CSV table of C-alpha atoms and ligand atoms in Angstrom, one decimal:
chain,number,residue,atom,x,y,z
A,52,MET,CA,38.7,-19.3,-33.2
A,53,LYS,CA,35.2,-19.4,-34.4
A,54,ASN,CA,35.3,-22.9,-35.0
A,55,LEU,CA,36.9,-23.7,-31.4
A,56,THR,CA,34.4,-21.2,-29.3
A,57,ILE,CA,31.1,-23.3,-30.5
A,58,PRO,CA,32.4,-26.8,-29.5
A,59,ASN,CA,33.5,-24.8,-26.3
A,60,LYS,CA,30.0,-23.4,-25.3
A,61,HIS,CA,28.8,-26.7,-26.2
A,62,VAL,CA,30.9,-28.6,-23.5
A,63,ILE,CA,30.3,-25.7,-21.2
A,64,GLY,CA,26.8,-26.3,-21.2
A,65,CYS,CA,27.4,-29.8,-20.7
A,66,ILE,CA,29.2,-29.6,-18.0
A,67,PHE,CA,26.5,-26.8,-16.4
A,68,LEU,CA,23.7,-29.4,-17.1
A,69,LEU,CA,25.7,-32.3,-15.3
A,70,ILE,CA,26.1,-30.0,-12.5
A,71,MET,CA,22.8,-29.0,-12.1
A,72,ASN,CA,21.5,-32.2,-12.2
A,73,LEU,CA,24.0,-33.1,-9.4
A,74,VAL,CA,22.9,-30.2,-7.5
A,75,ALA,CA,19.3,-31.2,-7.8
A,76,GLN,CA,19.7,-34.7,-7.1
A,77,VAL,CA,21.7,-33.8,-3.9
A,78,SER,CA,19.4,-31.4,-2.5
A,79,ALA,CA,16.7,-34.1,-2.6
A,80,PHE,CA,18.7,-36.8,-1.5
A,81,TRP,CA,16.5,-38.5,0.9
A,82,SER,CA,14.2,-39.7,-2.2
A,83,SER,CA,14.3,-43.5,-1.0
A,84,GLY,CA,13.9,-42.7,2.4
A,85,HIS,CA,10.8,-40.6,2.2
A,86,MET,CA,9.6,-43.2,-0.2
A,87,ILE,CA,10.2,-46.2,2.2
A,88,VAL,CA,8.4,-44.2,4.8
A,89,ALA,CA,5.5,-43.5,2.5
A,90,ARG,CA,5.2,-46.8,1.4
A,91,ILE,CA,5.0,-48.1,5.0
A,92,ALA,CA,2.3,-45.9,5.7
A,93,TYR,CA,0.6,-46.9,1.9
A,94,GLU,CA,0.6,-50.6,3.0
A,95,GLN,CA,-0.7,-50.1,6.4
A,96,ILE,CA,-3.6,-47.7,5.5
A,97,LYS,CA,-4.3,-50.1,2.2
A,98,SER,CA,-4.6,-53.2,4.7
A,99,ILE,CA,-6.9,-51.5,7.0
A,100,ASN,CA,-9.4,-49.8,4.3
A,101,PRO,CA,-8.1,-50.0,0.9
A,102,THR,CA,-10.7,-47.3,-0.4
A,103,LEU,CA,-9.6,-44.5,2.0
A,104,MET,CA,-6.3,-44.8,0.4
A,105,GLU,CA,-7.9,-44.5,-3.2
A,106,GLN,CA,-9.5,-41.5,-1.6
A,107,ILE,CA,-6.3,-40.1,-0.3
A,108,GLU,CA,-4.6,-41.0,-3.8
A,109,ALA,CA,-7.8,-38.9,-5.8
A,110,GLU,CA,-6.8,-35.8,-3.6
A,111,ILE,CA,-3.1,-35.9,-4.4
A,112,GLY,CA,-4.0,-36.3,-7.6
A,113,HIS,CA,-5.0,-32.7,-8.1
A,114,LEU,CA,-1.5,-31.4,-8.5
A,115,GLY,CA,-0.2,-34.2,-10.5
A,116,GLN,CA,0.3,-32.6,-13.7
A,117,PHE,CA,2.5,-29.9,-11.7
A,118,SER,CA,4.5,-32.9,-10.5
A,119,LYS,CA,6.8,-36.0,-11.3
A,120,ASP,CA,4.3,-38.7,-10.4
A,121,GLY,CA,3.6,-41.5,-12.2
A,122,ASN,CA,1.2,-44.4,-11.1
A,123,TYR,CA,1.9,-44.4,-7.4
A,124,PRO,CA,0.7,-40.6,-6.1
A,125,PHE,CA,0.7,-41.4,-2.5
A,126,VAL,CA,4.4,-42.7,-2.4
A,127,GLU,CA,5.9,-40.4,-5.0
A,128,ALA,CA,4.0,-37.2,-3.6
A,129,SER,CA,6.8,-37.9,-0.6
A,130,ASN,CA,8.9,-36.4,-2.8
A,131,TRP,CA,7.1,-33.2,-4.0
A,132,PRO,CA,8.0,-30.7,-1.5
A,133,ASP,CA,12.1,-31.4,-2.7
A,134,ASP,CA,11.2,-31.5,-6.3
A,135,ILE,CA,9.4,-28.1,-6.1
A,136,LYS,CA,12.5,-26.4,-4.7
A,137,GLU,CA,13.8,-27.0,-8.6
A,138,LEU,CA,11.0,-24.0,-9.6
A,139,GLY,CA,13.2,-21.7,-7.1
A,140,MET,CA,10.1,-21.8,-4.7
A,141,SER,CA,12.6,-22.1,-1.9
A,142,GLN,CA,10.3,-20.0,0.1
A,143,PHE,CA,9.1,-23.4,2.1
A,144,SER,CA,12.7,-24.4,2.7
A,145,GLN,CA,12.6,-23.5,6.3
A,146,TRP,CA,9.5,-25.8,6.9
A,147,HIS,CA,11.7,-29.1,6.2
A,148,VAL,CA,13.9,-28.5,9.4
A,149,VAL,CA,13.6,-27.6,13.1
A,150,ARG,CA,17.0,-25.7,14.1
A,151,THR,CA,17.0,-26.1,17.6
A,152,PRO,CA,20.6,-25.4,18.6
A,153,ILE,CA,22.9,-27.8,19.9
A,154,ILE,CA,25.8,-26.1,21.3
A,155,ARG,CA,29.2,-27.8,22.4
A,156,ASP,CA,32.8,-26.7,23.3
A,157,GLY,CA,31.6,-24.1,25.4
A,158,TYR,CA,30.1,-21.9,22.2
A,159,GLN,CA,28.9,-18.7,23.3
A,160,GLY,CA,27.7,-16.8,20.5
A,161,ASP,CA,24.2,-15.9,18.8
A,162,THR,CA,21.8,-19.2,17.7
A,163,PHE,CA,19.1,-18.4,15.3
A,164,GLU,CA,15.7,-20.8,14.8
A,165,GLU,CA,13.7,-20.2,12.0
A,166,PRO,CA,9.9,-19.3,13.1
A,167,GLN,CA,8.3,-21.4,10.4
A,168,ASN,CA,9.7,-24.8,11.2
A,169,ALA,CA,8.6,-28.8,10.7
A,170,THR,CA,6.4,-29.1,13.7
A,171,TRP,CA,5.0,-26.0,12.6
A,172,ALA,CA,4.6,-26.7,9.3
A,173,ILE,CA,3.0,-30.0,9.8
A,174,ASN,CA,0.2,-28.7,12.3
A,175,GLU,CA,-0.5,-26.0,9.2
A,176,MET,CA,-0.9,-29.0,6.7
A,177,ILE,CA,-3.2,-30.9,9.4
A,178,GLN,CA,-5.1,-28.1,10.1
A,179,THR,CA,-5.6,-27.5,6.2
A,180,LEU,CA,-7.0,-31.0,5.7
A,181,ASN,CA,-9.3,-30.7,8.8
A,182,PHE,CA,-10.9,-27.6,7.4
A,183,THR,CA,-13.8,-29.5,5.8
A,184,GLU,CA,-16.3,-26.5,5.6
A,185,LYS,CA,-18.2,-25.4,2.5
A,186,LYS,CA,-15.7,-23.4,0.3
A,187,SER,CA,-16.5,-21.0,-2.4
A,188,ILE,CA,-13.6,-22.4,-4.5
A,189,ASP,CA,-12.2,-25.6,-5.5
A,190,ALA,CA,-10.2,-26.9,-2.7
A,191,GLY,CA,-8.0,-29.2,-4.6
A,192,PHE,CA,-5.1,-27.3,-4.8
A,193,GLY,CA,-4.8,-26.8,-1.2
A,194,VAL,CA,-5.8,-30.4,-0.3
A,195,SER,CA,-3.3,-32.1,-2.5
A,196,PHE,CA,-0.5,-29.5,-1.2
A,197,ALA,CA,-1.2,-30.3,2.3
A,198,TRP,CA,-0.8,-34.1,2.0
A,199,ARG,CA,2.2,-33.8,0.0
A,200,PHE,CA,4.0,-31.7,2.4
A,201,LEU,CA,2.3,-33.7,5.5
A,202,ILE,CA,3.8,-37.3,3.9
A,203,HIS,CA,7.3,-35.4,3.3
A,204,LEU,CA,7.4,-33.9,6.2
A,205,VAL,CA,6.8,-36.8,8.8
A,206,GLY,CA,9.6,-38.2,7.1
A,207,ASP,CA,11.8,-35.2,7.3
A,208,ILE,CA,11.0,-34.9,11.1
A,209,HIS,CA,12.7,-38.2,11.8
A,210,GLN,CA,15.6,-37.9,10.2
A,211,PRO,CA,17.7,-36.6,13.2
A,212,LEU,CA,19.9,-33.9,11.0
A,213,HIS,CA,16.4,-32.5,10.4
A,214,THR,CA,15.9,-31.4,13.9
A,215,GLY,CA,19.2,-29.8,15.4
A,216,THR,CA,22.0,-27.7,14.0
A,217,LEU,CA,25.6,-28.0,16.0
A,218,TYR,CA,27.2,-24.6,17.4
A,219,THR,CA,30.8,-25.0,18.3
A,220,LYS,CA,33.7,-22.7,17.9
A,221,GLU,CA,34.3,-24.2,14.6
A,222,PHE,CA,30.9,-23.7,13.5
A,223,PRO,CA,29.8,-20.1,14.9
A,224,GLU,CA,27.2,-20.0,12.3
A,225,SER,CA,26.1,-23.5,13.1
A,226,ASP,CA,27.1,-26.5,11.0
A,227,ASN,CA,24.2,-26.0,9.0
A,228,ILE,CA,22.4,-28.9,10.2
A,229,GLY,CA,25.4,-31.3,8.9
A,230,HIS,CA,25.8,-29.4,5.6
A,231,ARG,CA,28.9,-27.6,6.5
A,232,TRP,CA,30.4,-30.8,8.4
A,233,LYS,CA,32.3,-32.8,5.9
A,234,ILE,CA,32.9,-36.2,5.9
A,235,ASP,CA,35.6,-38.8,4.7
A,236,TYR,CA,33.5,-41.3,3.1
A,237,ALA,CA,33.8,-43.8,-0.1
A,238,LYS,CA,31.3,-42.2,-2.0
A,239,SER,CA,32.0,-38.5,-3.0
A,240,GLU,CA,27.8,-37.9,-3.3
A,241,MET,CA,28.1,-38.2,0.7
A,242,ASP,CA,30.6,-35.9,1.6
A,243,GLU,CA,28.4,-33.9,4.0
A,244,LEU,CA,27.3,-35.9,7.6
A,245,HIS,CA,23.9,-34.3,6.3
A,246,HIS,CA,23.7,-36.2,3.1
A,247,PHE,CA,25.0,-39.1,4.7
A,248,TRP,CA,22.0,-39.4,6.8
A,249,ASP,CA,20.0,-38.5,4.3
A,250,ALA,CA,20.9,-41.5,2.4
A,251,CYS,CA,20.0,-43.5,5.5
A,252,VAL,CA,23.6,-44.0,6.2
A,253,ASP,CA,24.4,-45.3,2.7
A,254,GLN,CA,21.4,-47.7,2.4
A,255,TYR,CA,18.6,-47.7,-0.4
A,256,GLY,CA,20.5,-46.1,-3.2
A,257,SER,CA,18.6,-43.4,-4.8
A,258,ILE,CA,15.2,-44.1,-6.4
A,259,TRP,CA,13.6,-41.2,-8.2
A,260,ASN,CA,10.1,-40.1,-9.6
A,261,PRO,CA,8.3,-41.1,-11.5
A,262,LEU,CA,8.6,-44.8,-10.1
A,263,THR,CA,9.1,-47.6,-12.6
A,264,ARG,CA,7.0,-50.6,-12.0
A,265,SER,CA,10.4,-52.7,-10.9
A,266,GLU,CA,11.3,-49.5,-8.5
A,267,TRP,CA,7.8,-49.6,-6.8
A,268,ASP,CA,8.5,-53.1,-6.5
A,269,GLN,CA,12.2,-52.4,-4.9
A,270,ILE,CA,10.7,-49.7,-2.5
A,271,GLY,CA,7.8,-52.5,-1.5
A,272,THR,CA,10.7,-55.0,-0.8
A,273,PHE,CA,12.5,-52.5,1.3
A,274,ALA,CA,9.3,-51.6,3.1
A,275,HIS,CA,8.1,-55.3,3.9
A,276,GLU,CA,11.6,-56.2,5.2
A,277,LEU,CA,11.4,-53.3,7.6
A,278,MET,CA,8.3,-53.8,8.9
A,279,THR,CA,9.0,-57.6,9.5
A,280,LYS,CA,11.9,-56.6,11.3
A,281,HIS,CA,10.2,-54.2,13.2
A,282,PRO,CA,6.5,-54.9,13.6
A,283,ARG,CA,4.1,-52.2,15.4
A,284,GLU,CA,4.2,-54.1,18.7
A,285,SER,CA,8.0,-53.9,18.8
A,286,VAL,CA,7.6,-49.7,18.7
A,287,SER,CA,4.2,-49.3,20.4
A,288,LYS,CA,5.5,-47.2,23.0
A,289,ARG,CA,6.8,-44.6,20.3
A,290,LEU,CA,3.8,-44.8,18.2
A,291,GLU,CA,1.6,-43.5,21.6
A,292,ILE,CA,3.5,-40.2,20.7
A,293,THR,CA,1.3,-38.5,18.0
A,294,ASP,CA,2.4,-34.9,18.5
A,295,SER,CA,4.9,-33.3,16.0
A,296,PHE,CA,6.2,-31.1,18.5
A,297,ASP,CA,7.2,-34.7,20.5
A,298,TRP,CA,8.3,-36.3,17.3
A,299,ALA,CA,10.6,-33.3,17.0
A,300,ALA,CA,12.0,-33.3,20.3
A,301,GLU,CA,12.6,-36.9,20.0
A,302,SER,CA,14.7,-36.6,17.0
A,303,HIS,CA,16.5,-33.9,18.6
A,304,GLU,CA,17.7,-36.0,21.5
A,305,PHE,CA,19.0,-38.7,18.7
A,306,VAL,CA,20.7,-35.7,16.9
A,307,LYS,CA,22.5,-35.0,20.0
A,308,ASN,CA,23.4,-38.5,21.3
A,309,PHE,CA,23.5,-40.2,18.6
A,310,VAL,CA,24.5,-38.7,15.2
A,311,TYR,CA,27.2,-36.4,17.0
A,312,ASN,CA,28.3,-39.1,18.8
A,313,GLY,CA,31.3,-41.1,18.1
A,314,ILE,CA,32.2,-39.3,15.0
A,315,THR,CA,35.1,-36.4,15.0
A,316,LEU,CA,35.1,-33.8,12.5
A,317,GLY,CA,38.1,-34.8,9.9
A,318,GLU,CA,38.6,-38.5,10.9
A,319,LYS,CA,37.0,-41.2,8.9
A,320,ILE,CA,34.0,-42.4,9.8
A,321,SER,CA,34.3,-45.8,11.8
A,322,GLU,CA,32.5,-49.1,10.6
A,323,GLU,CA,30.9,-49.1,14.3
A,324,TYR,CA,29.2,-45.8,13.6
A,325,ILE,CA,27.8,-47.0,10.1
A,326,GLU,CA,26.8,-50.0,11.6
A,327,ARG,CA,24.8,-48.3,14.6
A,328,GLY,CA,23.3,-45.6,12.4
A,329,ARG,CA,22.1,-48.0,9.9
A,330,LYS,CA,20.4,-50.0,12.8
A,331,PHE,CA,19.0,-46.8,14.4
A,332,ILE,CA,17.9,-44.9,10.8
A,333,ASN,CA,15.9,-48.1,9.8
A,334,GLU,CA,13.8,-48.2,13.2
A,335,GLN,CA,13.2,-44.5,12.5
A,336,LEU,CA,11.9,-45.2,9.1
A,337,VAL,CA,9.2,-47.7,10.1
A,338,VAL,CA,8.3,-45.6,13.3
A,339,ALA,CA,7.8,-42.7,10.7
A,340,GLY,CA,5.9,-45.0,8.5
A,341,TYR,CA,3.6,-45.8,10.8
A,342,ARG,CA,3.1,-42.7,12.7
A,343,LEU,CA,2.1,-41.3,9.2
A,344,ALA,CA,-0.2,-43.9,8.4
A,345,ASP,CA,-2.2,-43.1,11.9
A,346,ILE,CA,-2.2,-39.6,11.4
A,347,SER,CA,-3.0,-40.0,7.5
A,348,GLU,CA,-6.1,-42.7,8.6
A,349,LYS,CA,-7.1,-40.2,11.3
A,350,ILE,CA,-7.3,-37.1,9.0
A,351,ALA,CA,-8.9,-39.3,5.9
A,352,THR,CA,-11.5,-40.7,8.0
A,353,LYS,CA,-12.5,-37.4,9.2
A,354,ARG,CA,-12.3,-35.8,6.1
A,355,TYR,CA,-14.6,-38.6,3.9
A,356,TYR,CA,-16.6,-40.0,6.6
A,357,ASP,CA,-17.4,-37.5,9.6
A,358,ILE,CA,-18.3,-34.8,7.1
A,359,TYR,CA,-19.6,-36.2,4.0
A,360,GLN,CA,-21.5,-39.1,5.2
B,755,NAG,C1,8.8,-24.5,16.0
B,755,NAG,O1,8.3,-23.4,15.5
B,755,NAG,C2,7.0,-23.2,16.2
B,755,NAG,C3,6.0,-22.1,15.8
B,755,NAG,O2,7.0,-21.1,15.6
B,755,NAG,C4,7.8,-23.1,17.9
B,755,NAG,O3,6.6,-22.9,18.8
B,755,NAG,C5,8.6,-24.0,18.0
B,755,NAG,O4,9.0,-23.9,19.6
B,755,NAG,C6,9.9,-24.5,17.4
B,755,NAG,N1,10.4,-25.6,17.8
B,755,NAG,C7,10.1,-26.8,17.8
B,755,NAG,C8,11.1,-27.7,18.1
B,755,NAG,O5,9.0,-27.2,17.5
B,756,NAG,C1,-7.5,-32.0,13.3
B,756,NAG,O1,-8.8,-33.1,13.7
B,756,NAG,C2,-8.5,-33.7,14.5
B,756,NAG,C3,-10.0,-34.6,14.9
B,756,NAG,O2,-10.9,-33.7,14.7
B,756,NAG,C4,-8.0,-32.9,16.1
B,756,NAG,O3,-8.0,-34.1,16.7
B,756,NAG,C5,-6.9,-32.2,15.7
B,756,NAG,O4,-6.3,-31.3,16.8
B,756,NAG,C6,-7.2,-31.1,14.7
B,756,NAG,N1,-5.8,-30.7,14.3
B,756,NAG,C7,-5.2,-29.8,13.8
B,756,NAG,C8,-3.9,-29.1,13.9
B,756,NAG,O5,-6.4,-29.0,13.5
């Protein structure tokens, strides 16, 4: 018996690690999408003012030893707020979403909204980065933390399923931003509506920190293709919207009219839905990237030029 017990334990351990690995990956599924958004912003800022990007990356680097960053801090930082969930730091989880209720099928029960949502958190991060008065302690922790969350959350708020949760008779406690809405899709890791959209409607694979050189190039190719297809001029009206509350409101309209449209619970996802979804999420990635560029440039200019010169 003893001889059998030990290998069994080993096998169980392996399965456990495998499952943990899967859980960790799934909870940070939007990694490629986040990196594409950040890469678009990175290219935009670099083309206007390369020094500004170096300064931002130097600040992000203060928490480098507590991250999976490699050589590309601005882009890799986009996944840090998901990575730290692995540390049991779930206290920031509500920052990633805005749980505005979507009520369907005459649902009449209670709804719930968290007080510290993504729009709130984005403003908090901007406020921290705006705060350039002299301090009596090293500011490195705070600014690195704030940049990392800002880069991540601007991505999240453009994923429509981060801005609404559906209440129906089937989901009296809501579908938990699409996590409880199981879908019939060929890839088992995309078995929930939320993951399907986190994965940019099954585009761009899943690329993780730290980035290898070839992964960096791959993200760069995705970013450039998207910017070519959707140049700034083509989305200029949307770029005039600069407030995170308005971004969330916009995203909420999309989740209502787009994500939960043309899809039926328990039925196979149609090719039409996929094609429409991909086109739509691609524009979201670019718009998020441009908006992140604009807001980062504004903040950084204030930080490094208005104050320190
Ligand atoms: C998010 O949280 C803030 C602060 O609690 C709140 O004022 C706002 O209404 C919430 N919802 C949205 C969509 O921003
Ligand atoms: C940050 O600073 C900018 C520029 O001075 C200002 O427009 C903006 O309202 C500030 N935002 C926050 C959240 O403090």
